[in-house]
Amino acid sequence: MLKTARLSKYLGAAFAALIISAGPTSLQAQSSWPNRPVKIVVPFPPGGTTDILARAIAPDLAKAFGQQFVIENKSGAGGNLGTEQVAKSPGDGYTILMGTVGTHGINRALYAKLPYDPFKDFVPITLVAGVPNVMVVNADFAVANKINSVNDFIRYAKANPGKLNMASSGNGTSIHLAGELFKSMTGTFMTHFPYRGSSPALLDLAGGNMHIMFDNLPSAMQLIKSGKIRAFAVTSSQRSAALPDIPTVEEAANLKGFEASSWFGLLAPAGTPADIVNRIQQEVAKSLATPAMKERLATLGAIPSGNTPAQFAAIIESEHKKWADVVKASGAKVD
């Protein structure tokens, strides 16, 4: 357990709802939850990993609670718009967020002004899954320039400074920061083009308007299999079981310490009753433990979790510290 003041405050927020009012109205409201559809806000467009994972667990939650769990895509500003919407929503269990390493691990260090506090404004529910990012390059571009490895790409980038376009799913996402870390550690320069999510960025990469991207593996997998983009390395510390023949960036280019994985998890607005938080966590954990879900996520390269609110809170605290250091080292900033 991380013994910092911020973590103590964060865990306090996560468990403050344990002090439940003895009034019958409050108890009745919690026991009747949910009596209408629950909204899961995805702060990125359809088609990206955040959206894929939210839609994967929603049917099981709907079945468990007897109410629809409706996905609402609210994209923009590196995930900040949708995240802000949930931060300002009532803590009644009817609006929750599929947060990411970007919204809760990176953005506080990256943005000069953030419209929400990732610690004070949210109660962690559970980590849904972790995924590696993958370095993908337009296939036609790679063939035309005889680029067959990470080292080939680095050599080409150094010989052609400023001529390469790097796509991302938005400023401040792990996809963006993985690229910035790669540039910093290899001494290369690529022009960054932030999109409103992975899906439109991948379309431009496959179409040849972009040259490279460090996308989340699940959203890139279909295009990798189609051959329209080529996977050269994964950004995790170990190879992915979904792409066992693809090396890590560290081993492919001898970049010691390179690691830039992503994670995705559910959070609720501050003040959401602990009973509701715990019930959602328990049902997500059950869903993620089923053989069908395990197989589905494995094919996408995602590693399921379903941990407790306290465990998820500790991860968020640790990830914030890690990515703050990466942002500082890369020099990346968004006004």
Short mmCIF file of C-alpha atoms in Angstrom, two decimals:
data_model
loop_
_atom_site.label_atom_id
_atom_site.label_comp_id
_atom_site.label_asym_id
_atom_site.label_seq_id
_atom_site.Cartn_x
_atom_site.Cartn_y
_atom_site.Cartn_z
CA MET A 1 0.00 0.00 0.00
CA LEU A 2 1.40 3.37 -0.94
CA LYS A 3 1.69 5.55 2.19
CA THR A 4 1.28 9.01 0.81
CA ALA A 5 -1.01 11.81 1.82
CA ARG A 6 -2.74 11.80 -1.54
CA LEU A 7 -3.37 8.07 -1.47
CA SER A 8 -4.77 8.33 2.06
CA LYS A 9 -7.11 11.07 0.91
CA TYR A 10 -8.05 9.04 -2.18
CA LEU A 11 -8.74 5.87 -0.25
CA GLY A 12 -10.70 7.97 2.19
CA ALA A 13 -12.90 9.14 -0.69
CA ALA A 14 -13.27 5.56 -1.87
CA PHE A 15 -14.54 4.41 1.51
CA ALA A 16 -16.24 7.51 2.86
CA ALA A 17 -19.52 6.10 1.61
CA LEU A 18 -19.20 3.25 4.11
CA ILE A 19 -20.64 5.67 6.68
CA ILE A 20 -24.21 5.26 5.53
CA SER A 21 -27.03 7.35 6.89
CA ALA A 22 -29.36 5.44 9.16
CA GLY A 23 -32.35 7.20 7.65
CA PRO A 24 -34.82 4.85 5.92
CA THR A 25 -34.98 7.01 2.76
CA SER A 26 -31.22 6.67 2.14
CA LEU A 27 -31.22 2.93 2.81
CA GLN A 28 -34.24 2.40 0.58
CA ALA A 29 -32.66 4.35 -2.29
CA GLN A 30 -29.52 2.19 -2.16
CA SER A 31 -31.39 -1.09 -1.88
CA SER A 32 -33.55 -0.26 -4.90
CA TRP A 33 -30.58 0.60 -7.12
CA PRO A 34 -30.77 0.31 -10.05
CA ASN A 35 -34.39 1.06 -10.91
CA ARG A 36 -33.52 2.66 -14.26
CA PRO A 37 -30.75 2.35 -16.89
CA VAL A 38 -27.15 3.05 -15.88
CA LYS A 39 -24.92 5.10 -18.16
CA ILE A 40 -21.27 4.18 -18.77
CA VAL A 41 -19.51 7.22 -20.23
CA VAL A 42 -16.66 6.36 -22.60
CA PRO A 43 -14.53 9.51 -23.05
CA PHE A 44 -13.38 8.45 -26.52
CA PRO A 45 -15.14 7.62 -29.83
CA PRO A 46 -16.52 4.18 -30.73
CA GLY A 47 -14.02 1.61 -31.98
CA GLY A 48 -11.14 2.29 -29.59
CA THR A 49 -10.06 0.02 -26.74
CA THR A 50 -11.93 2.04 -24.09
CA ASP A 51 -15.13 1.59 -26.06
CA ILE A 52 -14.44 -2.07 -26.84
CA LEU A 53 -13.97 -2.97 -23.17
CA ALA A 54 -16.98 -0.98 -21.99
CA ARG A 55 -19.22 -2.73 -24.52
CA ALA A 56 -17.73 -6.10 -23.55
CA ILE A 57 -18.79 -5.88 -19.89
CA ALA A 58 -22.05 -3.94 -20.30
CA PRO A 59 -24.25 -6.95 -21.27
CA ASP A 60 -23.16 -8.97 -18.23
CA LEU A 61 -23.84 -6.01 -15.93
CA ALA A 62 -27.26 -5.54 -17.50
CA LYS A 63 -28.05 -9.22 -16.95
CA ALA A 64 -26.83 -9.15 -13.34
CA PHE A 65 -28.75 -6.02 -12.32
CA GLY A 66 -31.84 -6.29 -14.52
CA GLN A 67 -31.31 -2.84 -16.08
CA GLN A 68 -29.61 -1.62 -19.22
CA PHE A 69 -26.03 -0.38 -18.99
CA VAL A 70 -25.93 2.12 -21.83
CA ILE A 71 -22.66 3.25 -23.43
CA GLU A 72 -22.38 6.98 -24.11
CA ASN A 73 -19.35 8.12 -26.13
CA LYS A 74 -18.31 11.63 -25.09
CA SER A 75 -14.98 12.30 -26.78
CA GLY A 76 -12.64 15.27 -26.90
CA ALA A 77 -9.64 16.91 -25.22
CA GLY A 78 -7.75 13.67 -24.62
CA GLY A 79 -10.66 12.16 -22.72
CA ASN A 80 -11.20 15.22 -20.53
CA LEU A 81 -14.67 16.15 -21.78
CA GLY A 82 -16.33 12.85 -20.93
CA THR A 83 -14.40 12.53 -17.70
CA GLU A 84 -15.47 16.00 -16.61
CA GLN A 85 -19.09 15.10 -17.35
CA VAL A 86 -18.94 12.16 -14.95
CA ALA A 87 -17.04 14.16 -12.32
CA LYS A 88 -19.93 16.64 -12.24
CA SER A 89 -22.66 13.99 -12.23
CA PRO A 90 -24.59 12.98 -9.09
CA GLY A 91 -23.03 10.18 -7.05
CA ASP A 92 -26.13 8.02 -7.31
CA GLY A 93 -24.77 5.06 -9.28
CA TYR A 94 -26.52 5.96 -12.53
CA THR A 95 -23.49 7.52 -14.26
CA ILE A 96 -20.08 5.84 -14.22
CA LEU A 97 -16.91 6.26 -16.25
CA MET A 98 -14.69 3.90 -18.19
CA GLY A 99 -11.52 5.72 -17.22
CA THR A 100 -8.06 5.16 -18.65
CA VAL A 101 -4.40 5.62 -17.87
CA GLY A 102 -4.80 8.90 -19.76
CA THR A 103 -7.73 10.33 -17.82
CA HIS A 104 -6.48 9.21 -14.40
CA GLY A 105 -2.75 8.58 -14.74
CA ILE A 106 -1.41 11.08 -17.28
CA ASN A 107 -3.60 14.13 -17.80
CA ARG A 108 -3.02 15.76 -14.43
CA ALA A 109 0.69 16.06 -15.24
CA LEU A 110 0.19 16.91 -18.92
CA TYR A 111 -2.52 19.59 -18.89
CA ALA A 112 -1.92 23.03 -17.39
CA LYS A 113 -5.62 23.20 -16.44
CA LEU A 114 -7.63 20.04 -15.86
CA PRO A 115 -11.44 20.42 -15.48
CA TYR A 116 -11.62 17.64 -12.89
CA ASP A 117 -9.53 16.18 -10.08
CA PRO A 118 -8.78 12.50 -10.81
CA PHE A 119 -8.50 11.80 -7.07
CA LYS A 120 -11.06 13.99 -5.31
CA ASP A 121 -13.83 13.79 -7.91
CA PHE A 122 -13.97 10.01 -8.30
CA VAL A 123 -14.37 6.75 -6.42
CA PRO A 124 -12.50 3.83 -8.05
CA ILE A 125 -14.65 0.78 -8.74
CA THR A 126 -12.36 -1.74 -10.45
CA LEU A 127 -9.60 -2.12 -12.98
CA VAL A 128 -11.17 -3.86 -15.97
CA ALA A 129 -8.10 -4.71 -18.04
CA GLY A 130 -4.55 -3.78 -18.90
CA VAL A 131 -3.18 -3.84 -22.43
CA PRO A 132 0.17 -3.21 -24.10
CA ASN A 133 0.47 -0.58 -26.78
CA VAL A 134 1.88 -1.66 -30.11
CA MET A 135 4.16 0.20 -32.50
CA VAL A 136 2.40 -0.01 -35.86
CA VAL A 137 3.52 1.41 -39.21
CA ASN A 138 1.69 1.84 -42.51
CA ALA A 139 2.45 -1.34 -44.46
CA ASP A 140 2.96 0.27 -47.88
CA PHE A 141 5.30 2.88 -46.39
CA ALA A 142 7.33 0.16 -44.68
CA VAL A 143 7.66 -1.90 -47.86
CA ALA A 144 8.55 1.11 -50.04
CA ASN A 145 11.34 2.15 -47.67
CA LYS A 146 12.55 -1.35 -46.74
CA ILE A 147 11.63 -0.89 -43.08
CA ASN A 148 11.37 -4.31 -41.48
CA SER A 149 12.20 -3.66 -37.85
CA VAL A 150 12.24 -1.06 -35.10
CA ASN A 151 15.92 -0.35 -35.79
CA ASP A 152 15.18 0.11 -39.51
CA PHE A 153 12.52 2.64 -38.57
CA ILE A 154 14.86 4.51 -36.23
CA ARG A 155 17.51 4.75 -38.94
CA TYR A 156 14.96 6.06 -41.44
CA ALA A 157 13.59 8.59 -38.94
CA LYS A 158 17.06 9.93 -38.18
CA ALA A 159 17.83 10.25 -41.88
CA ASN A 160 14.52 12.01 -42.56
CA PRO A 161 13.86 14.37 -39.63
CA GLY A 162 10.46 16.05 -39.72
CA LYS A 163 9.15 13.92 -42.58
CA LEU A 164 7.25 11.37 -40.50
CA ASN A 165 3.70 11.79 -39.16
CA MET A 166 2.83 10.15 -35.85
CA ALA A 167 -0.86 9.61 -35.09
CA SER A 168 -2.40 9.28 -31.64
CA SER A 169 -5.85 8.98 -30.12
CA GLY A 170 -5.49 12.42 -28.53
CA ASN A 171 -3.18 14.62 -26.50
CA GLY A 172 -2.27 13.05 -23.19
CA THR A 173 -3.28 9.49 -24.00
CA SER A 174 -0.84 6.66 -23.39
CA ILE A 175 -0.71 6.32 -27.18
CA HIS A 176 0.61 9.87 -27.43
CA LEU A 177 3.01 9.52 -24.49
CA ALA A 178 4.38 6.19 -25.75
CA GLY A 179 5.33 7.98 -28.96
CA GLU A 180 6.88 10.89 -27.07
CA LEU A 181 8.89 8.48 -24.93
CA PHE A 182 10.07 6.66 -28.07
CA LYS A 183 11.15 9.95 -29.67
CA SER A 184 12.96 11.00 -26.52
CA MET A 185 14.82 7.72 -26.06
CA THR A 186 15.78 7.31 -29.74
CA GLY A 187 16.64 10.93 -30.54
CA THR A 188 14.15 11.04 -33.40
CA PHE A 189 11.54 13.59 -34.41
CA MET A 190 8.07 12.90 -35.77
CA THR A 191 5.22 15.38 -36.13
CA HIS A 192 2.41 14.48 -33.73
CA PHE A 193 -1.17 14.50 -35.03
CA PRO A 194 -3.74 13.99 -32.23
CA TYR A 195 -7.11 12.53 -33.27
CA ARG A 196 -10.39 12.22 -31.37
CA GLY A 197 -9.81 8.55 -30.62
CA SER A 198 -7.98 5.52 -32.01
CA SER A 199 -10.47 4.61 -34.72
CA PRO A 200 -10.04 7.72 -36.93
CA ALA A 201 -6.28 7.72 -36.30
CA LEU A 202 -6.00 4.10 -37.40
CA LEU A 203 -8.01 4.78 -40.55
CA ASP A 204 -5.57 7.50 -41.57
CA LEU A 205 -2.62 5.27 -40.69
CA ALA A 206 -3.98 2.44 -42.82
CA GLY A 207 -4.74 4.92 -45.60
CA GLY A 208 -1.21 6.29 -45.68
CA ASN A 209 -1.84 9.78 -44.31
CA MET A 210 0.04 8.80 -41.14
CA HIS A 211 3.23 6.77 -40.91
CA ILE A 212 3.34 5.45 -37.34
CA MET A 213 1.23 5.03 -34.22
CA PHE A 214 1.67 3.46 -30.78
CA ASP A 215 -1.90 2.23 -30.46
CA ASN A 216 -3.56 0.05 -27.84
CA LEU A 217 -3.28 -3.53 -29.06
CA PRO A 218 -7.01 -4.43 -29.00
CA SER A 219 -8.07 -1.59 -31.32
CA ALA A 220 -5.13 -2.18 -33.70
CA MET A 221 -5.45 -5.97 -33.89
CA GLN A 222 -7.90 -6.18 -36.80
CA LEU A 223 -5.81 -3.94 -39.06
CA ILE A 224 -2.64 -5.80 -38.08
CA LYS A 225 -4.26 -9.08 -39.10
CA SER A 226 -5.49 -7.54 -42.37
CA GLY A 227 -1.93 -6.55 -43.29
CA LYS A 228 -2.78 -2.88 -43.78
CA ILE A 229 -0.52 -1.91 -40.89
CA ARG A 230 2.55 -3.73 -39.60
CA ALA A 231 3.33 -4.39 -35.95
CA PHE A 232 7.02 -3.96 -35.14
CA ALA A 233 7.01 -4.08 -31.33
CA VAL A 234 4.85 -3.98 -28.23
CA THR A 235 5.51 -1.31 -25.61
CA SER A 236 5.07 -3.53 -22.56
CA SER A 237 7.94 -4.98 -20.54
CA GLN A 238 7.08 -8.48 -21.79
CA ARG A 239 5.80 -9.85 -25.10
CA SER A 240 2.06 -10.15 -25.58
CA ALA A 241 0.48 -13.60 -25.76
CA ALA A 242 -1.74 -12.24 -28.54
CA LEU A 243 1.34 -11.45 -30.70
CA PRO A 244 4.02 -13.81 -29.36
CA ASP A 245 6.36 -13.31 -32.31
CA ILE A 246 6.46 -9.52 -31.92
CA PRO A 247 9.30 -8.28 -29.69
CA THR A 248 9.10 -5.56 -27.07
CA VAL A 249 10.48 -2.14 -27.96
CA GLU A 250 13.13 -2.66 -25.30
CA GLU A 251 14.46 -5.86 -26.82
CA ALA A 252 13.97 -4.82 -30.46
CA ALA A 253 15.97 -1.59 -30.16
CA ASN A 254 17.90 -2.16 -26.92
CA LEU A 255 16.00 0.67 -25.23
CA LYS A 256 16.47 -0.23 -21.59
CA GLY A 257 13.49 0.65 -19.41
CA PHE A 258 11.06 1.44 -22.23
CA GLU A 259 7.57 0.54 -21.01
CA ALA A 260 4.29 2.26 -21.81
CA SER A 261 1.28 0.04 -21.24
CA SER A 262 -2.34 1.14 -20.90
CA TRP A 263 -5.14 0.28 -18.51
CA PHE A 264 -8.89 0.80 -18.36
CA GLY A 265 -11.20 0.78 -15.36
CA LEU A 266 -14.55 1.86 -14.00
CA LEU A 267 -14.92 4.87 -11.69
CA ALA A 268 -17.93 6.60 -10.15
CA PRO A 269 -18.47 10.22 -9.12
CA ALA A 270 -17.33 11.08 -5.59
CA GLY A 271 -20.07 10.39 -3.05
CA THR A 272 -21.38 7.24 -4.74
CA PRO A 273 -22.43 4.82 -1.95
CA ALA A 274 -19.92 2.08 -1.19
CA ASP A 275 -22.66 -0.56 -1.47
CA ILE A 276 -23.26 0.36 -5.12
CA VAL A 277 -19.53 0.56 -5.86
CA ASN A 278 -18.91 -2.86 -4.34
CA ARG A 279 -21.85 -4.48 -6.13
CA ILE A 280 -20.61 -3.23 -9.51
CA GLN A 281 -17.06 -4.39 -8.75
CA GLN A 282 -18.22 -7.85 -7.77
CA GLU A 283 -20.27 -8.32 -10.94
CA VAL A 284 -17.46 -7.04 -13.18
CA ALA A 285 -15.07 -9.49 -11.49
CA LYS A 286 -17.52 -12.34 -12.12
CA SER A 287 -17.86 -11.35 -15.77
CA LEU A 288 -14.11 -11.12 -16.32
CA ALA A 289 -13.59 -14.56 -14.74
CA THR A 290 -15.86 -16.40 -17.20
CA PRO A 291 -14.10 -18.56 -19.82
CA ALA A 292 -15.90 -16.74 -22.66
CA MET A 293 -14.74 -13.31 -21.50
CA LYS A 294 -11.20 -14.53 -20.83
CA GLU A 295 -11.01 -15.94 -24.35
CA ARG A 296 -12.46 -12.79 -25.89
CA LEU A 297 -10.01 -10.48 -24.14
CA ALA A 298 -7.07 -12.80 -24.83
CA THR A 299 -7.67 -12.54 -28.57
CA LEU A 300 -7.49 -8.76 -28.19
CA GLY A 301 -4.30 -8.86 -26.16
CA ALA A 302 -6.04 -7.55 -23.02
CA ILE A 303 -5.33 -8.87 -19.52
CA PRO A 304 -8.49 -8.90 -17.32
CA SER A 305 -8.43 -7.74 -13.70
CA GLY A 306 -11.59 -7.07 -11.64
CA ASN A 307 -9.67 -6.00 -8.53
CA THR A 308 -11.12 -4.21 -5.48
CA PRO A 309 -11.73 -0.45 -5.23
CA ALA A 310 -8.81 -0.09 -2.80
CA GLN A 311 -6.45 -2.00 -5.08
CA PHE A 312 -7.52 0.09 -8.07
CA ALA A 313 -6.99 3.29 -6.07
CA ALA A 314 -3.42 2.23 -5.29
CA ILE A 315 -2.75 1.52 -8.97
CA ILE A 316 -4.03 4.95 -9.99
CA GLU A 317 -1.78 6.64 -7.43
CA SER A 318 1.25 4.68 -8.60
CA GLU A 319 0.52 5.30 -12.27
CA HIS A 320 0.12 9.03 -11.71
CA LYS A 321 3.61 9.19 -10.22
CA LYS A 322 5.10 7.11 -13.04
CA TRP A 323 3.53 9.08 -15.88
CA ALA A 324 4.30 12.43 -14.28
CA ASP A 325 7.96 11.44 -14.57
CA VAL A 326 7.47 10.38 -18.21
CA VAL A 327 5.75 13.66 -19.07
CA LYS A 328 8.57 15.62 -17.44
CA ALA A 329 11.26 13.62 -19.24
CA SER A 330 9.55 13.91 -22.63
CA GLY A 331 8.80 17.61 -22.31
CA ALA A 332 5.23 17.02 -23.50
CA LYS A 333 2.70 19.65 -22.42
CA VAL A 334 -0.84 20.63 -23.42
CA ASP A 335 -2.21 24.10 -22.61
#
